[in-house]
Short mmCIF file of C-alpha atoms in Angstrom, two decimals:
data_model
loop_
_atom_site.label_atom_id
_atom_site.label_comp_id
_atom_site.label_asym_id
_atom_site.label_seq_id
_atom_site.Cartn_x
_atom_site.Cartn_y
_atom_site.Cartn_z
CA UNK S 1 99.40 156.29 340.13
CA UNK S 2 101.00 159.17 338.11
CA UNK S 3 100.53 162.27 339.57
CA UNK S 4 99.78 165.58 338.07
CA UNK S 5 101.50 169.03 337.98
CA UNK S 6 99.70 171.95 340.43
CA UNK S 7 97.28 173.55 338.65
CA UNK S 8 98.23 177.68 337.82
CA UNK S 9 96.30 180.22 340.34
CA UNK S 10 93.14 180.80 338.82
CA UNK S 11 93.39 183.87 335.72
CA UNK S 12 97.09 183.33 335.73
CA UNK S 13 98.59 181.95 332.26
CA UNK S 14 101.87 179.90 332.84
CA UNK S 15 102.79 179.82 329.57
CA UNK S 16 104.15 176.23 328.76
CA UNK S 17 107.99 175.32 328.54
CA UNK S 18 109.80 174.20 325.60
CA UNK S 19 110.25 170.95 325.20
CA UNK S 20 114.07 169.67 326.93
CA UNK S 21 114.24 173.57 328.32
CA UNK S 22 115.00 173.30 331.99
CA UNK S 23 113.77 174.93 334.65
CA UNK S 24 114.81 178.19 336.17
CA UNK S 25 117.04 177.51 339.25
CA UNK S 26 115.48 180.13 342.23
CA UNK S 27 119.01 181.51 343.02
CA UNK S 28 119.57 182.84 339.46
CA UNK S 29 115.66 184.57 339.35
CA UNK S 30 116.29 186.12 342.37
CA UNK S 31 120.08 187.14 341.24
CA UNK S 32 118.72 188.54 338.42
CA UNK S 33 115.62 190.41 339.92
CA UNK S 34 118.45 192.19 342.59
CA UNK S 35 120.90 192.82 339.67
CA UNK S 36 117.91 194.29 337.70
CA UNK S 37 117.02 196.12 340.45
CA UNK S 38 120.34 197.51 341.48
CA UNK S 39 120.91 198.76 337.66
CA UNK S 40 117.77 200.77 337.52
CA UNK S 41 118.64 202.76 340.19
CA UNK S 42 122.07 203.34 339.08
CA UNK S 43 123.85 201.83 342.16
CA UNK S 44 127.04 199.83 342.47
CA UNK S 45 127.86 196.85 344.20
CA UNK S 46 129.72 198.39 346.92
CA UNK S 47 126.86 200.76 347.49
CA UNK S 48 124.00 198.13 348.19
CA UNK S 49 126.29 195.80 349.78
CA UNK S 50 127.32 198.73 352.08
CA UNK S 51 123.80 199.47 352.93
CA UNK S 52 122.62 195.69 353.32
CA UNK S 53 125.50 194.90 355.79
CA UNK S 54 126.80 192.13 353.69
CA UNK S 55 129.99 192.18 351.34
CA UNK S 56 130.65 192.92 348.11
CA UNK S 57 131.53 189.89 346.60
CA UNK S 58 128.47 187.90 348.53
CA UNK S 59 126.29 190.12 347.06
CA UNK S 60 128.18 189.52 343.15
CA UNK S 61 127.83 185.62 343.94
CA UNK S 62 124.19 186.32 344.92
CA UNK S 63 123.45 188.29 341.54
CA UNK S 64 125.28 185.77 339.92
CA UNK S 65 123.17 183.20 341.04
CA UNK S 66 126.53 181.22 342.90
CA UNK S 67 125.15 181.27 346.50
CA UNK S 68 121.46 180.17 347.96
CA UNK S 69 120.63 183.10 350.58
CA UNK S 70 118.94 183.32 353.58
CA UNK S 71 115.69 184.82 354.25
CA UNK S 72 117.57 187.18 356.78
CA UNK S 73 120.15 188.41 353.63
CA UNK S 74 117.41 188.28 351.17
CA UNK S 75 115.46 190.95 353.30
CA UNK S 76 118.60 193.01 353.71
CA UNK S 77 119.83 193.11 350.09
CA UNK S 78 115.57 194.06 349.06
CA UNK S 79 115.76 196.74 352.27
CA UNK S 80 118.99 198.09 350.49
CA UNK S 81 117.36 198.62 347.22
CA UNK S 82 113.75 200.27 348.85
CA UNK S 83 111.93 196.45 348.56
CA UNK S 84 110.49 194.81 350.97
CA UNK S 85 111.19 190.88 350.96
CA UNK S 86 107.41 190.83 349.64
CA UNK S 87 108.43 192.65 346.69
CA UNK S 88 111.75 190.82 345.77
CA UNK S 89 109.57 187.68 346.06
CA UNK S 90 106.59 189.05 343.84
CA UNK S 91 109.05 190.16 341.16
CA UNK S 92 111.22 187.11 341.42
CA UNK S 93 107.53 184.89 340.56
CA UNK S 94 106.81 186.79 337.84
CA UNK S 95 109.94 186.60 336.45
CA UNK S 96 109.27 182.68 337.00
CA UNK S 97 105.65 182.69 335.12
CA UNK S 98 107.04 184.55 332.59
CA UNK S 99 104.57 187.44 332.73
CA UNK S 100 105.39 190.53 331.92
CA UNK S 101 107.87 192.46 334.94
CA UNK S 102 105.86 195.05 336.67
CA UNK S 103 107.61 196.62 339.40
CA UNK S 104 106.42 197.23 342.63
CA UNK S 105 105.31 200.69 343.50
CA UNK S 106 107.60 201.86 346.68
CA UNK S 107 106.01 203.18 349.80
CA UNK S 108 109.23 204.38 351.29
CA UNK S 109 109.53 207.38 349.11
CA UNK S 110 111.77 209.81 350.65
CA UNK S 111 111.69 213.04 348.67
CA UNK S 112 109.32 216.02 348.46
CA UNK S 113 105.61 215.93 347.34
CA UNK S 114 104.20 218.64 345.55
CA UNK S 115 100.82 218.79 344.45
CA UNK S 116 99.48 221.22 341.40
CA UNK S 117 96.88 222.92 342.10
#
């Protein structure tokens, strides 16, 4: 019996794959989602590493896609950046459907609020 591909979530496209193009390895999405992350907020390595408890080069090897991490260093490095794991996963699939990035708003805003009157 041959057996057939999960069907998409329904009123999600998953727009199909060229033909001998392989699929995305989960490391690299998520390496790419932190180093895309990191770079919009104008932080260095040392900085997020610092502030996720884990070293410098780990966290270049994660970016890089070299190393599979934990769920435990997965949360840290997201924490470091103002994500929450659920938000580092959420961007990380729609990097992987290939719809359009939409980052996640932040709840952990630390700065003033001013409202106009």
């Amino acid at each position: 019996m041959k057996a057939t591909p999960p069907a998409a979530p329904t009123g999600v496209a998953v727009p199909a794959r060229p033909a001998g193009e392989k699929e995305p390895l989960w490391r690299d999405v998520v390496g790419d989602v932190l180093r895309g992350e990191r770079l919009a907020q104008e932080r260095t390595l040392k900085d997020v590493a610092d502030a996720a408890r884990i070293s410098m080069p780990y966290l270049s090897e994660l970016e890089r896609g070299r190393k599979e991490a934990s769920s435990e260093v997965l949360a840290a490095a997201a924490r470091a950046l103002g994500l929450g794991l659920p938000d580092l996963l959420s961007l990380a699939q729609t990097r992987l459907a290939g719809l359009p990035r939409v980052r996640p708003a932040r709840a952990s805003y630390q700065g003033e609020v001013r409202l106009a009157a």
